Coordinates of C-alpha atoms in Angstrom, one line a residue:
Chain A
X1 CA 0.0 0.0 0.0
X2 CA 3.2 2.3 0.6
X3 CA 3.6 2.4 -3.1
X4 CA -0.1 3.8 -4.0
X5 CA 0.6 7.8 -5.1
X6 CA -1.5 10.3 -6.1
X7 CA -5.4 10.0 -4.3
X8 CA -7.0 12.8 -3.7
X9 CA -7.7 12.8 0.2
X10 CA -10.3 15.2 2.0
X11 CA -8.7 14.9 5.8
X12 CA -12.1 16.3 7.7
X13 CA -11.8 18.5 11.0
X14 CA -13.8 21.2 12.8
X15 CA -12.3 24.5 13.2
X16 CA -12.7 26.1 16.2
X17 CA -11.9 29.7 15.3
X18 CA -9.2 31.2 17.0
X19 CA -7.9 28.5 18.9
X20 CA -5.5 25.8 17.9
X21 CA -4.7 22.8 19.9
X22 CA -3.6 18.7 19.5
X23 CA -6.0 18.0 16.7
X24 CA -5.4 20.6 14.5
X25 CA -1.5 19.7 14.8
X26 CA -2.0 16.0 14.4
X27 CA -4.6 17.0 11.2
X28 CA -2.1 19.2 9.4
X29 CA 0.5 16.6 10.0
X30 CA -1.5 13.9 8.3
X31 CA -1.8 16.1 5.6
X32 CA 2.0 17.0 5.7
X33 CA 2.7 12.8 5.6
X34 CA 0.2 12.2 3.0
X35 CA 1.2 15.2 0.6
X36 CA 5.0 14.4 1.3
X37 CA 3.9 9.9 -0.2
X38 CA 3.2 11.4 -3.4
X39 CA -0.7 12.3 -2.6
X40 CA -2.9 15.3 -3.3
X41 CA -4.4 15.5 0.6
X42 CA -6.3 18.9 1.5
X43 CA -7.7 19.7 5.2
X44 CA -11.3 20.2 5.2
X45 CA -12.5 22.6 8.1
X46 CA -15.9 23.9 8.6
X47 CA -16.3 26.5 11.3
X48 CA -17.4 24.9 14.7
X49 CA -19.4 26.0 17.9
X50 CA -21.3 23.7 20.3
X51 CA -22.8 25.9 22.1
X52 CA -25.7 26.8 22.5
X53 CA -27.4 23.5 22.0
X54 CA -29.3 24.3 18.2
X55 CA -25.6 25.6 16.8
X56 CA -24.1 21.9 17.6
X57 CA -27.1 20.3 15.9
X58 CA -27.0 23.0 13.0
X59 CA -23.1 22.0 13.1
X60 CA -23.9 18.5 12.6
X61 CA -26.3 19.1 9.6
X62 CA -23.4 20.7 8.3
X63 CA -21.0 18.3 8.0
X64 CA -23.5 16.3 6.7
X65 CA -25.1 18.9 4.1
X66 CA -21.4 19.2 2.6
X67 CA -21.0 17.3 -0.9
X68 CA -17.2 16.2 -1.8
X69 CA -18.6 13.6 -3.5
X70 CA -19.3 16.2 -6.3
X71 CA -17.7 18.5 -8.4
X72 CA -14.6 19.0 -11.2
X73 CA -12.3 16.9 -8.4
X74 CA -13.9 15.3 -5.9
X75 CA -11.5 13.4 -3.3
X76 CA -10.8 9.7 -3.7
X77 CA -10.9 9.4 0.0
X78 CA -12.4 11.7 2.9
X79 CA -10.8 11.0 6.3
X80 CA -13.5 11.4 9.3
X81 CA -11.3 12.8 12.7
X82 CA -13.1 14.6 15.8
X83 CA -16.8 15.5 16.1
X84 CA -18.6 16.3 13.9
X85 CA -16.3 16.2 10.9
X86 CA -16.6 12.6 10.4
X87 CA -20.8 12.7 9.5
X88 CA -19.4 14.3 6.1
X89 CA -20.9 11.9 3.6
X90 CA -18.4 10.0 1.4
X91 CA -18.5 6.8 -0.7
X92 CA -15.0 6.0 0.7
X93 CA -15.0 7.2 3.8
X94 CA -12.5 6.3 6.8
X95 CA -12.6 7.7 10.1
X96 CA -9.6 8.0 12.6
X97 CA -11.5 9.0 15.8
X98 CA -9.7 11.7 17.5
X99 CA -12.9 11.8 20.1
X100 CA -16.6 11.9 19.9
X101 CA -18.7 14.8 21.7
X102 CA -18.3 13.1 25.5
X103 CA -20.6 15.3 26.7
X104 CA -23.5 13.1 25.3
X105 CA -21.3 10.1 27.0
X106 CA -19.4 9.6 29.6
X107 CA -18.9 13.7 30.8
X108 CA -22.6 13.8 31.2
X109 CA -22.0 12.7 35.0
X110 CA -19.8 14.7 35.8
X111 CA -19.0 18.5 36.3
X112 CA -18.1 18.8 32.9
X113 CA -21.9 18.4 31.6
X114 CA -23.3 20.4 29.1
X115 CA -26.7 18.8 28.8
X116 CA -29.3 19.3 31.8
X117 CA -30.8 16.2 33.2
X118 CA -34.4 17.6 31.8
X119 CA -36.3 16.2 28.2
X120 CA -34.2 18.8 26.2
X121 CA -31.1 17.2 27.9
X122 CA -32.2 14.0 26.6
X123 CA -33.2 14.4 23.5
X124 CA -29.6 16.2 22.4
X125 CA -27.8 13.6 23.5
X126 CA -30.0 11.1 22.0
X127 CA -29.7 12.7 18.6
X128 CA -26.1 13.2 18.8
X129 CA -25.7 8.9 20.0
X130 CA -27.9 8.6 16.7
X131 CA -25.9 10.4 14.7
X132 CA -22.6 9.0 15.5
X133 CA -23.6 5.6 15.2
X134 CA -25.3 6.3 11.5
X135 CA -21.9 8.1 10.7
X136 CA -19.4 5.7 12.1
X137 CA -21.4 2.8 10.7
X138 CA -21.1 4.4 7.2
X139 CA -17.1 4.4 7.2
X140 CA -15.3 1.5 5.7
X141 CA -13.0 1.5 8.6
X142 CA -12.7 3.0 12.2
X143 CA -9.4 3.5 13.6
X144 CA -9.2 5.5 17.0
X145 CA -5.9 7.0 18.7
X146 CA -6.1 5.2 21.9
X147 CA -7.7 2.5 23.4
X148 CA -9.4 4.8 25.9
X149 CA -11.2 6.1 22.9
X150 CA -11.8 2.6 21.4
X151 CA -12.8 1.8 24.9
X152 CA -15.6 4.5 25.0
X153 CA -16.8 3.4 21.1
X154 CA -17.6 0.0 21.9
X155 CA -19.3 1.1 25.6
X156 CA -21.7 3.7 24.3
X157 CA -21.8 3.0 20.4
X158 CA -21.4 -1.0 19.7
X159 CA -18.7 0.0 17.4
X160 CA -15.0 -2.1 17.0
X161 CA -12.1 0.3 16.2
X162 CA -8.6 -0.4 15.8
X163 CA -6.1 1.9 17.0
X164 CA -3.2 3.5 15.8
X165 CA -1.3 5.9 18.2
X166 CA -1.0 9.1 16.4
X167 CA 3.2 9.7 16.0
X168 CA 4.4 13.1 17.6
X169 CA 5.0 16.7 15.9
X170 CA 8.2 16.6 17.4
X171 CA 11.0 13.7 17.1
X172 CA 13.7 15.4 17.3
X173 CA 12.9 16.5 21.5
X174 CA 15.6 15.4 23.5
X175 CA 17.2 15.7 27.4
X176 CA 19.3 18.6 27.3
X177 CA 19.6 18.9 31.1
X178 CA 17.7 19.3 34.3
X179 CA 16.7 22.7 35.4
X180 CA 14.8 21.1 38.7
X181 CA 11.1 22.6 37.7
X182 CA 7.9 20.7 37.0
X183 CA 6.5 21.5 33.1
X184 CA 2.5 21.8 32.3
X185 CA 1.9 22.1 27.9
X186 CA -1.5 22.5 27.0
X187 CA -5.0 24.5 26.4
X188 CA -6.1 25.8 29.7
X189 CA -9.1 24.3 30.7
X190 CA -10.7 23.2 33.0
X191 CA -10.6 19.7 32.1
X192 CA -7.1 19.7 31.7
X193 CA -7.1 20.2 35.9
X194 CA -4.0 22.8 36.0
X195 CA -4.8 24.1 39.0
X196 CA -4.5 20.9 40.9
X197 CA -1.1 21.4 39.7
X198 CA -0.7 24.8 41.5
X199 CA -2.2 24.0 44.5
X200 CA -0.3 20.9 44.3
X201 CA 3.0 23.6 44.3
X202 CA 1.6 25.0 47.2
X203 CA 2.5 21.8 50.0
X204 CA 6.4 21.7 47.7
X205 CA 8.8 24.0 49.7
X206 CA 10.6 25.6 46.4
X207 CA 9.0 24.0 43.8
X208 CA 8.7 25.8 40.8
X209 CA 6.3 25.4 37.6
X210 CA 6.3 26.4 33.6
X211 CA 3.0 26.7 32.4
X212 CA 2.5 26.9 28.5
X213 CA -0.9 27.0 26.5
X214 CA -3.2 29.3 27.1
X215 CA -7.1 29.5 26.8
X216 CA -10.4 30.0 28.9
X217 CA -8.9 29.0 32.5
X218 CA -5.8 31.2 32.4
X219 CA -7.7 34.2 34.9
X220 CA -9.0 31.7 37.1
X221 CA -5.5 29.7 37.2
X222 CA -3.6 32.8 38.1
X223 CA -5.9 33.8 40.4
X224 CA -5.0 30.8 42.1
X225 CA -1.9 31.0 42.2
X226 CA -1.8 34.1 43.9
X227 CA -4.6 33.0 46.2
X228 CA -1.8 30.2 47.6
X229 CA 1.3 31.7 47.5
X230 CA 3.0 30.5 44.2
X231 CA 2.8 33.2 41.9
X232 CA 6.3 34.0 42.1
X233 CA 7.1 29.8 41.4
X234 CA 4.6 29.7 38.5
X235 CA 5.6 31.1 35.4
X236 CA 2.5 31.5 32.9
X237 CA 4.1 31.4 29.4
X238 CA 1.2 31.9 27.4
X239 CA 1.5 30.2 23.7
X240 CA 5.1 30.0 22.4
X241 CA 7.1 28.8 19.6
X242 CA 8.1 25.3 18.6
X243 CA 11.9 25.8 19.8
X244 CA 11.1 27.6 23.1
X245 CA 8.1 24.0 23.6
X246 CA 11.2 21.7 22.6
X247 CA 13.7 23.8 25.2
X248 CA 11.2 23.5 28.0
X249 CA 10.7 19.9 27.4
X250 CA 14.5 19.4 27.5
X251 CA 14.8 21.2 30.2
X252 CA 12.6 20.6 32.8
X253 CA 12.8 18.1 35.9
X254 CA 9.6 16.6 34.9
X255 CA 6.1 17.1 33.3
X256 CA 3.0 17.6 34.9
X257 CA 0.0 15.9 32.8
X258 CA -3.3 15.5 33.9
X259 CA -6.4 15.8 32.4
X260 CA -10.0 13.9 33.3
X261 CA -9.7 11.0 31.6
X262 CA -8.2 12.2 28.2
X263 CA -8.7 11.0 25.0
X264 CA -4.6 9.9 24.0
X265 CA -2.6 13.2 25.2
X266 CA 0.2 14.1 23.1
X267 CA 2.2 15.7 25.9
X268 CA 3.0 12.1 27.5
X269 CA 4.8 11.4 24.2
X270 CA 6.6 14.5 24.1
X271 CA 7.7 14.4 27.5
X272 CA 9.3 10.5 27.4
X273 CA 10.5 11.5 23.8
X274 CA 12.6 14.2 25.8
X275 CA 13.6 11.7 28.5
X276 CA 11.5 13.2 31.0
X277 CA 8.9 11.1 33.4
X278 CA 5.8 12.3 33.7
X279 CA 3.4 13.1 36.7
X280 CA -0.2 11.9 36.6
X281 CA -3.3 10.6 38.2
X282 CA -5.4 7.3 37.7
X283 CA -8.2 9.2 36.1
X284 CA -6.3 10.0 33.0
X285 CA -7.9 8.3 30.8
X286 CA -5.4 7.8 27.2
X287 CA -2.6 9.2 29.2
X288 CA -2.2 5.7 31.2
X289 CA -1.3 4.0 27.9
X290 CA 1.9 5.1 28.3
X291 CA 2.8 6.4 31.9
X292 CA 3.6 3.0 34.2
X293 CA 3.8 4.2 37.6
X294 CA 7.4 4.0 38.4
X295 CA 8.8 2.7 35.6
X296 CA 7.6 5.9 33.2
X297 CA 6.2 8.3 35.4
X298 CA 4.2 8.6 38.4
X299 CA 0.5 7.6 39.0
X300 CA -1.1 9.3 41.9
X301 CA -4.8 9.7 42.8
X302 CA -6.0 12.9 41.4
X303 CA -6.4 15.1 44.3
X304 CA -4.1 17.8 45.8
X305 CA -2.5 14.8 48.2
X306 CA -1.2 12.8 45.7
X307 CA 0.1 15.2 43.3
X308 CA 1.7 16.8 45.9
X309 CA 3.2 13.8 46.7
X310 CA 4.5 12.9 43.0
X311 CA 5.9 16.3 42.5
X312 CA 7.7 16.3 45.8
X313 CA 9.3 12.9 45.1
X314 CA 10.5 13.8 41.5
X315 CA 12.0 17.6 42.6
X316 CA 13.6 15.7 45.3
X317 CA 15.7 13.3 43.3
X318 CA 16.9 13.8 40.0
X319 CA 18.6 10.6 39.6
X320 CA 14.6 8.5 40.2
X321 CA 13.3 11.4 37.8
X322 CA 16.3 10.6 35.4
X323 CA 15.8 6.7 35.1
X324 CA 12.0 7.2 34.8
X325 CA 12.3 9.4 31.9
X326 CA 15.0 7.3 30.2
X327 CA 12.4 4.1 29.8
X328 CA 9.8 6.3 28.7
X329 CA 12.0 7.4 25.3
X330 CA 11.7 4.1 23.6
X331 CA 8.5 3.5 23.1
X332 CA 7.7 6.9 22.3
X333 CA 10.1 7.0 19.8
X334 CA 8.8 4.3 17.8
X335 CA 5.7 5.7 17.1
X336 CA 5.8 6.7 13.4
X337 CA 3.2 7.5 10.2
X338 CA 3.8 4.7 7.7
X339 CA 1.5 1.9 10.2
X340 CA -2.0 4.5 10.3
X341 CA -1.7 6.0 6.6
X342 CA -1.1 2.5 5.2
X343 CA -4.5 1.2 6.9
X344 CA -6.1 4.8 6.5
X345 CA -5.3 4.4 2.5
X346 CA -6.4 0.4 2.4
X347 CA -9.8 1.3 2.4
X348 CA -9.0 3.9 -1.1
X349 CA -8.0 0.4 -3.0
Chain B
X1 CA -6.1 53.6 16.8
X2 CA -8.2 50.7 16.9
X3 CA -8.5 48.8 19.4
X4 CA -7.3 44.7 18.8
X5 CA -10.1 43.0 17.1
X6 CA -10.9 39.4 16.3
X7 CA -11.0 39.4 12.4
X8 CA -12.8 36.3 10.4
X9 CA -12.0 36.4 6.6
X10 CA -14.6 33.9 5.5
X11 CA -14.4 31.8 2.0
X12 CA -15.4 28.8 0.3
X13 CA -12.7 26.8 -0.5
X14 CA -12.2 24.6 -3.3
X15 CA -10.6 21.3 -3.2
X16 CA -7.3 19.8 -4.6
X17 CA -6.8 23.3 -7.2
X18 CA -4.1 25.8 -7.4
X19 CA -6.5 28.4 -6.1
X20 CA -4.4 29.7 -3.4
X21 CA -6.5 33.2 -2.0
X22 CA -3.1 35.4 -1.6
X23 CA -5.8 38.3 -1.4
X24 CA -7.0 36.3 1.5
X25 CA -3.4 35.3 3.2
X26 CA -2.3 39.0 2.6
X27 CA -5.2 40.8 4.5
X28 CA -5.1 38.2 7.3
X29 CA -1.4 39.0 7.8
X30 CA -1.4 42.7 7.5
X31 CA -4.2 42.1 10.1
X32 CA -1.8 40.1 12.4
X33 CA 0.8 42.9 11.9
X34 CA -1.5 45.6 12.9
X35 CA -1.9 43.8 16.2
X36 CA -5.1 42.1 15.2
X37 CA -6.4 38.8 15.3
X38 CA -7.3 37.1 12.0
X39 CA -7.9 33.7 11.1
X40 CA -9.2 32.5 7.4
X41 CA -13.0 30.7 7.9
X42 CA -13.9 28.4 5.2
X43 CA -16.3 25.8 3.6
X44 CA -15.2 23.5 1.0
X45 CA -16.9 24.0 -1.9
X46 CA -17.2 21.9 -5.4
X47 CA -17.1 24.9 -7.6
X48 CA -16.5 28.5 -6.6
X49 CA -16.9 31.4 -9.1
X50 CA -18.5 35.4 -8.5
X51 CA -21.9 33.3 -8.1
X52 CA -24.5 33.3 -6.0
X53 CA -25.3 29.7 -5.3
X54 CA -28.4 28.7 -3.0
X55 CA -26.6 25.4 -2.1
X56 CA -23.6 27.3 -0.7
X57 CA -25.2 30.0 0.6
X58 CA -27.5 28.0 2.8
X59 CA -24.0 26.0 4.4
X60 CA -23.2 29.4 5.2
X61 CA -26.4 30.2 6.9
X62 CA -25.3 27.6 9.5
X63 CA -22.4 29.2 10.2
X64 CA -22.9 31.6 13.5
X65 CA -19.8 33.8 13.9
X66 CA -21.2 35.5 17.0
X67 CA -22.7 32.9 18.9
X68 CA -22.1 33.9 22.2
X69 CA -19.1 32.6 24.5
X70 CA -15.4 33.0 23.9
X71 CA -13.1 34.7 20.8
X72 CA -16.4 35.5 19.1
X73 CA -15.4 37.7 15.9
X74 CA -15.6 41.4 16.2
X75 CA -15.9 41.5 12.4
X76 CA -16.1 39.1 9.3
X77 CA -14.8 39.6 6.0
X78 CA -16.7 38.2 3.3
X79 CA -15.0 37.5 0.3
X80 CA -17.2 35.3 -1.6
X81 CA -21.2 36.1 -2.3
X82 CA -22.2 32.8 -0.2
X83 CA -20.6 34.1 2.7
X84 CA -22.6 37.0 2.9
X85 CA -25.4 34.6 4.5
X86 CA -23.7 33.7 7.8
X87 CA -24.6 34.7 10.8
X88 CA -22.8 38.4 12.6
X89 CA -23.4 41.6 13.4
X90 CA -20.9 43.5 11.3
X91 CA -20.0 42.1 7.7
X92 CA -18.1 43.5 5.1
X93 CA -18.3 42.4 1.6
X94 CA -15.2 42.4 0.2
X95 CA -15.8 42.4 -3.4
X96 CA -12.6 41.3 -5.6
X97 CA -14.3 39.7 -8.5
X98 CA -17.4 40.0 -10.7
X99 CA -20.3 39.2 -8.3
X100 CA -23.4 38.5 -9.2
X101 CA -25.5 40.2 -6.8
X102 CA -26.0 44.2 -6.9
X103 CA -24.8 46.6 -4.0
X104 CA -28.7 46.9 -2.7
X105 CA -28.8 42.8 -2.6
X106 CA -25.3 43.1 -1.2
X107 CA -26.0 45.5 1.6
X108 CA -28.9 43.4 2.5
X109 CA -26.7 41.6 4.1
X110 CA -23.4 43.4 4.9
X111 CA -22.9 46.7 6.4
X112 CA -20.1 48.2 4.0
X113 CA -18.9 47.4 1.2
X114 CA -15.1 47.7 0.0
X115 CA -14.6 46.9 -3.9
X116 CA -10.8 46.7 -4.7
X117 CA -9.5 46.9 -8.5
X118 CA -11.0 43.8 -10.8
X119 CA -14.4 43.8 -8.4
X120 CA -17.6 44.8 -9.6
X121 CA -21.4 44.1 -8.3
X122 CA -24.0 44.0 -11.5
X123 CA -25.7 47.1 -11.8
X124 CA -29.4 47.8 -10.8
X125 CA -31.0 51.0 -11.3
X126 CA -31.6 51.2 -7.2
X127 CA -27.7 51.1 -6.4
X128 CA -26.1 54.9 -7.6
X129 CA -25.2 56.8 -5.1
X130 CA -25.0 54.7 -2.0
X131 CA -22.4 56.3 0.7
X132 CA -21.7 52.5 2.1
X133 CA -19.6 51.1 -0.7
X134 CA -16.1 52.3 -0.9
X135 CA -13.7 51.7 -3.4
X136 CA -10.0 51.3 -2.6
X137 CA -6.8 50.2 -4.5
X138 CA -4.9 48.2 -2.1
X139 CA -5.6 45.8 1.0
X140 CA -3.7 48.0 3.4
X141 CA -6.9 50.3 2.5
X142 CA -9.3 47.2 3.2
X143 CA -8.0 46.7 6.2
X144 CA -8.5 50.6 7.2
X145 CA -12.5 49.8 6.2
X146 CA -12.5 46.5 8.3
X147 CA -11.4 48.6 11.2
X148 CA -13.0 51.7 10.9
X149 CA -16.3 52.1 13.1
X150 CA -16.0 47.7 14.1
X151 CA -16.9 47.4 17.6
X152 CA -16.0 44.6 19.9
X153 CA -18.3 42.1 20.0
X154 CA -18.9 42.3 24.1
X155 CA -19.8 46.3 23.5
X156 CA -22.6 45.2 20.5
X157 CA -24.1 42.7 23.1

């Protein structure tokens, strides 16, 4: 199948406007990998909002009102990836599932529910379960980026998957020392539970944080770091360029990552492709695919207590933070294009 | 000086051609320069020519560039007919090509009109004289109209 050239591939995505995080990297690289085999891949956005609850379902009708089936040129292949890009319509249709819209699954229990428990509640959820399963059941193939999100497909939907890990931006991240701080990367959000993090900081005599992303939480996030006492040991970075990323990864004494249970998380790879262990909770959903507590990182319960904990362990002995981040590089290193875009392409032939 | 605005240049977007929108790239950029923030919006689209086409047109109907919640835009560029059909407060038609609708049709939907050289709107006997279409020969001087009199979006709420 490596030796296939020239398909025109539609590689599907919402666009939030003005914000940019892991899917719209791991989309343009796709696009990047196919382009540089020899094949004529385009991204396909459409501008996405799910809020309030008629714009997600007028969003949805969208993606499924669009026609690339048609015209002068129309793709050979259209690659589905996050909600609700992959309920374009497509004769030869794959979909690698980034993630589904959790909120209509297995966020509906918890504080990060957008639906209200009432009729109205019900019915959006039921229409977007509908939905996904008449979209997903259309594709030729489903391939997920973790097995947490394979996991969640067969729960709620019925639906096999396969996955394939997506490979990093970055290979060429690497140790180039210990500076003794703890790194965060990522959107600020409220999901992605930074400020357990800086409370966290809080019970570490002289610990000291980078935080970079920005997003919705950053006001709140600094407010609490003032609030306990850190704002002098966290530095807020904001969004920064790729060097400045691959410095801090290098860098740093070891990374802080997360998130209620997250889909694959990108930032585990980084951070073991840089040598460096990584600090994280038993809730983390994707991120557990690749942290083992104490062999890659740390696991610790996700409350202030146990990150506390982790942190304090790591700042306190580089040689333990050292080894952990050392086993972490090889199997983040192997994680590479050819394996996904060969099974992404089998369903073209 | 304006203040810094959230700027959505909206197009369709045609699939596998050449048709790279440098118009598009350059005003987004001087945009960026200027202190603003601009991102390109897009639909794919089959075909895309100075034509009004129901099917496109009602895609963009679904689009809601002011929905309420964060980086709503402060002001949307439409460069394409179609796009004159989403949903904001404050569009300006930016009209670079032969268009098929007239400056009344246009301003039924847009709130100024900027036509730069090789734009024109067809003519209709109700359009002379109307004070909201300007005419300018560069995209620095589009980017003057996009800024002139936009408001923030949390001061039009």
């Amino acid at each position: 199948m490596t030796g296939v050239r020239g398909l025109r591939i539609a590689v599907c995505l919402p666009q939030v406007p003005f914000e940019r995080g892991g899917a719209e990297v791991l989309a343009d690289n796709l696009v990047h990998e196919l382009c540089g085999r020899g094949h004529d891949a385009a991204l396909v956005t459409v501008p996405y909002r799910w809020y309030p609850d008629h714009q997600l379902l007028e969003n949805m009708l969208l993606w499924r009102l669009l026609d690339l089936d048609r015209g002068e040129r129309p793709p050979d292949l259209v690659i589905g990836t996050k909600f609700p890009s992959y309920l374009v319509r497509h004769p030869k249709k794959v979909v690698w599932l980034f993630h589904q819209f959790r909120q209509a699954y297995d966020m509906h229990d918890t504080g990060f529910a957008q639906f209200a428990d009432d009729a109205r509640g019900a019915a959006m959820r039921q229409a977007i379960r509908r939905a996904d399963h008449e979209a997903l059941s259309e594709a030729a193939a489903v391939l997920t980026i973790s097995a947490n999100t394979a996991g969640r497909l067969r729960a709620f939907n019925g639906i096999d998957a396969e996955v394939f890990y997506p490979p990093p931006q970055f290979h060429d991240l690497e140790c180039l020392g210990d500076d003794g701080t703890v790194l965060s990367v990522g959107r600020l959000d409220p999901a992605k539970r930074t400020d357990l993090l800086i409370r966290a900081l809080a019970r570490v005599p002289g610990g000291r944080a980078t935080i970079i992303g920005d997003g919705s939480d950053r006001a709140r996030l600094e407010q609490i770091a003032r609030d306990t006492g850190v704002a002098d040991r966290v530095d807020f970075l904001g969004r920064v360029d790729d060097q400045t990323l691959r410095e801090a990864y290098g860098r740093c004494r070891c990374v802080y990552f997360a998130p209620f249970d997250e889909d694959f998380g990108m930032v585990t790879v980084e951070a073991h492709l840089a040598s460096k262990p990584v600090v994280t909770t038993t809730d983390a959903g994707g991120v557990l695919e690749f942290v083992e507590d104490g062999r890659t990182g740390l696991v610790v319960a996700p409350d202030v207590d146990g990150i506390s904990a982790g942190l304090a362990l790591l700042l306190s002995d580089a040689e333990l933070a050292g080894r952990l981040g050392r086993n972490g590089q090889a199997a983040a290193g192997a994680l590479g294009w050819d394996e996904v875009i060969d099974r992404l392409l089998a369903v073209a032939a | 000086m304006t203040s810094r605005l959230t700027i959505a240049v909206c197009a369709p977007r045609p699939l596998f051609t050449a048709c790279d929108d440098r118009d598009a790239r350059a005003l987004i950029e001087l945009s960026r320069a200027a202190g603003h923030d601009a991102e390109a919006i897009t639909l794919p689209s089959s075909d895309v020519d100075g034509t009004f086409s129901e099917r496109g047109a009602l895609r963009w109907a679904l689009v809601d560039l002011f929905a309420h919640g964060q980086r709503a835009s402060d002001v949307v560029v439409c460069m394409h007919p179609d796009t004159l059909l989403l949903r904001h407060p404050n569009k300006i038609a930016w009209v670079r090509h032969s268009w098929s609708l007239s400056i009344t049709e246009t301003l039924r939907f847009a709130a100024r009109v900027v036509v730069t050289d090789g734009g024109s709107l067809r003519t209709s006997h109700d359009d002379a004289g109307d004070g909201a279409v300007v005419r300018v020969g560069a995209i620095a001087d589009v980017l003057d109209v996009v800024c002139a009199g936009a408001v923030p979006v949390g001061a039009m709420r």
